[in-house]
XYZ file of C-alpha atoms in Angstrom:
201
model
C 14.546 4.560 9.172
C 15.853 3.277 5.842
C 13.214 0.731 4.857
C 15.694 -1.042 2.594
C 17.553 -2.202 5.724
C 15.827 -4.991 7.665
C 17.602 -4.199 10.941
C 16.450 -0.579 10.821
C 12.843 -1.630 10.212
C 12.727 -3.915 13.246
C 14.635 -1.339 15.326
C 12.055 1.336 14.427
C 9.249 -0.863 15.733
C 11.227 -1.761 18.867
C 11.850 1.922 19.608
C 8.182 2.730 19.039
C 7.108 0.072 21.525
C 9.661 1.290 24.080
C 8.422 4.866 23.716
C 4.649 4.231 23.577
C 4.148 0.807 25.134
C 2.780 -0.858 22.006
C 1.935 -0.235 18.369
C -1.642 0.061 17.126
C -1.315 1.449 13.596
C 1.147 0.719 10.796
C 1.186 2.642 7.520
C 3.491 1.271 4.818
C 3.866 4.083 2.300
C 7.629 4.315 1.691
C 8.967 3.193 -1.684
C 12.414 3.425 -3.249
C 13.093 3.855 -6.966
C 16.111 3.202 -9.142
C 18.878 1.138 -7.568
C 20.592 1.217 -4.195
C 23.721 2.741 -5.749
C 21.740 5.138 -7.977
C 18.398 5.970 -6.329
C 15.840 7.962 -8.317
C 13.029 10.287 -7.143
C 10.393 8.330 -9.119
C 9.988 5.482 -11.579
C 11.949 5.638 -14.821
C 10.113 4.173 -17.807
C 11.919 1.164 -19.267
C 10.642 -1.566 -21.586
C 10.052 -4.847 -19.747
C 12.710 -6.698 -21.751
C 15.274 -4.103 -20.661
C 14.440 -4.313 -16.955
C 17.491 -3.690 -14.784
C 17.661 -6.530 -12.279
C 19.380 -4.336 -9.697
C 16.421 -1.966 -9.976
C 14.045 -4.936 -9.646
C 15.773 -6.052 -6.438
C 15.901 -2.579 -4.878
C 12.305 -1.719 -5.837
C 11.080 -4.963 -4.271
C 13.259 -4.592 -1.180
C 11.954 -1.081 -0.461
C 8.385 -1.961 -1.440
C 6.953 -5.432 -0.878
C 9.810 -6.757 1.245
C 9.944 -3.699 3.500
C 6.162 -3.908 3.947
C 6.514 -7.568 4.931
C 9.293 -6.728 7.411
C 7.201 -4.042 9.086
C 4.144 -6.282 9.196
C 6.153 -9.095 10.788
C 7.675 -6.667 13.290
C 4.335 -5.277 14.495
C 2.410 -8.556 14.428
C 3.383 -9.914 17.883
C 2.324 -6.640 19.526
C -0.959 -6.404 17.643
C -1.742 -10.062 18.272
C -1.058 -9.704 22.012
C -3.476 -6.772 22.342
C -5.971 -8.322 19.887
C -6.082 -5.110 17.892
C -4.188 -3.528 15.045
C -4.624 -1.454 11.909
C -2.298 -1.964 8.950
C -2.623 0.337 5.940
C -0.488 -0.455 2.901
C -0.027 1.680 -0.195
C -0.071 0.149 -3.661
C -0.983 1.495 -7.107
C -3.384 0.940 -9.957
C -0.271 1.013 -12.142
C 0.246 -2.572 -11.023
C -3.418 -3.521 -11.410
C -3.502 -2.205 -14.974
C 0.022 -3.330 -15.931
C 1.125 0.175 -16.905
C 3.749 -0.052 -19.713
C 7.367 0.673 -18.839
C 6.775 0.252 -15.108
C 7.704 -3.407 -14.587
C 9.492 -3.221 -11.233
C 7.037 -0.804 -9.651
C 3.994 -2.675 -10.981
C 5.232 -5.981 -9.635
C 6.106 -4.770 -6.145
C 2.803 -2.908 -5.766
C 0.775 -5.968 -6.757
C 2.893 -8.039 -4.349
C 1.901 -5.591 -1.600
C -1.763 -6.151 -2.443
C -1.201 -9.914 -2.230
C 0.520 -9.509 1.155
C -2.450 -7.456 2.310
C -5.039 -10.049 1.316
C -3.012 -12.863 2.873
C -2.534 -11.014 6.165
C -6.212 -10.032 6.225
C -7.174 -13.703 5.960
C -4.643 -14.940 8.514
C -4.717 -12.110 11.056
C -8.397 -11.139 11.152
C -8.904 -13.650 13.983
C -6.559 -11.516 16.090
C -8.512 -8.289 15.592
C -6.036 -6.984 13.013
C -7.348 -5.325 9.854
C -5.176 -4.939 6.767
C -6.180 -2.733 3.840
C -4.657 -1.034 0.799
C -4.954 2.479 -0.573
C -4.274 2.945 -4.308
C -3.701 6.674 -4.752
C -3.249 9.177 -7.554
C -1.732 11.975 -5.505
C 0.463 14.969 -6.228
C 3.363 13.817 -4.043
C 7.073 14.628 -4.237
C 7.601 11.497 -6.348
C 4.863 12.662 -8.699
C 6.487 16.094 -8.876
C 9.562 14.397 -10.324
C 7.364 12.753 -12.950
C 5.756 16.102 -13.752
C 9.146 17.723 -14.289
C 10.358 14.895 -16.517
C 7.121 14.300 -18.450
C 4.748 17.284 -18.141
C 2.721 16.211 -21.191
C 2.113 12.792 -19.642
C 0.871 14.302 -16.384
C -1.521 16.643 -18.171
C -2.858 13.743 -20.243
C -3.304 11.717 -17.059
C -5.396 14.468 -15.488
C -7.684 14.340 -18.520
C -8.336 10.649 -17.792
C -9.433 11.420 -14.235
C -13.145 12.297 -14.061
C -12.402 14.908 -11.390
C -9.673 16.386 -13.651
C -7.080 16.699 -10.922
C -4.591 14.720 -8.889
C -5.365 14.228 -5.229
C -3.932 16.272 -2.393
C -1.993 14.090 0.100
C -3.395 15.922 3.137
C -6.934 16.803 2.077
C -7.748 13.710 0.022
C -5.535 10.906 1.350
C -5.465 11.927 5.003
C -9.160 11.343 5.756
C -9.309 7.857 4.197
C -6.119 6.825 5.999
C -7.523 8.119 9.293
C -10.766 6.219 8.666
C -8.900 2.967 7.992
C -6.903 3.557 11.188
C -10.033 4.201 13.260
C -12.597 1.912 14.944
C -15.085 2.906 12.237
C -13.370 0.476 9.859
C -13.123 -2.437 12.314
C -15.208 -4.701 10.056
C -13.317 -3.851 6.859
C -10.245 -5.843 5.896
C -8.461 -7.111 2.806
C -9.814 -4.307 0.646
C -8.233 -2.027 -1.933
C -9.494 1.554 -1.742
C -9.190 3.435 -5.030
C -8.191 7.024 -4.214
C -7.925 8.205 -7.802
C -10.748 10.614 -8.493
C -12.592 7.886 -10.414
C -9.750 7.156 -12.861
C -10.275 3.414 -12.548
C -13.636 2.000 -11.505
C -12.624 -1.615 -11.097
C -14.968 -4.305 -9.733
């Protein structure tokens, strides 16, 4: 599924329902970078005044807009069964307004706003909606590390645990918890999975 294409997003949910009878859990963690004609493996640092509007559009379409599409697509099924778990991925880069990251920051904060809105509107239907803000050593982060190794090492020094998280060992358990009945009374929250890098109220 190419999350930049609305038809493919809705088709993915339709196929899931046909195969499994319904949909209980949605995880929005895909994110495109660069532009549609020139995609990049990670964010490219650009001053805000030099923001490429094609990059802005593509970053939003594959981030906040794709998350909205998926949420809209699963909503009727979750509402009908009075149960659903939606887990969105954002970033403290947006919370902190990290320099040179305009498009990414904006779409990630938009995802957090979508999450809070859905949590308020859909809680009555037994649907929980939460956000994970990670600092993980993913493939996108590997591209950053190759391009800016000194930045990545400096970032690790800012993390109290002095390391980036492991997608499986560190992110997996919190995602499973938010997808499980154990989190049924938790919604609208942002979970900071960053080794203590930001301890925001």
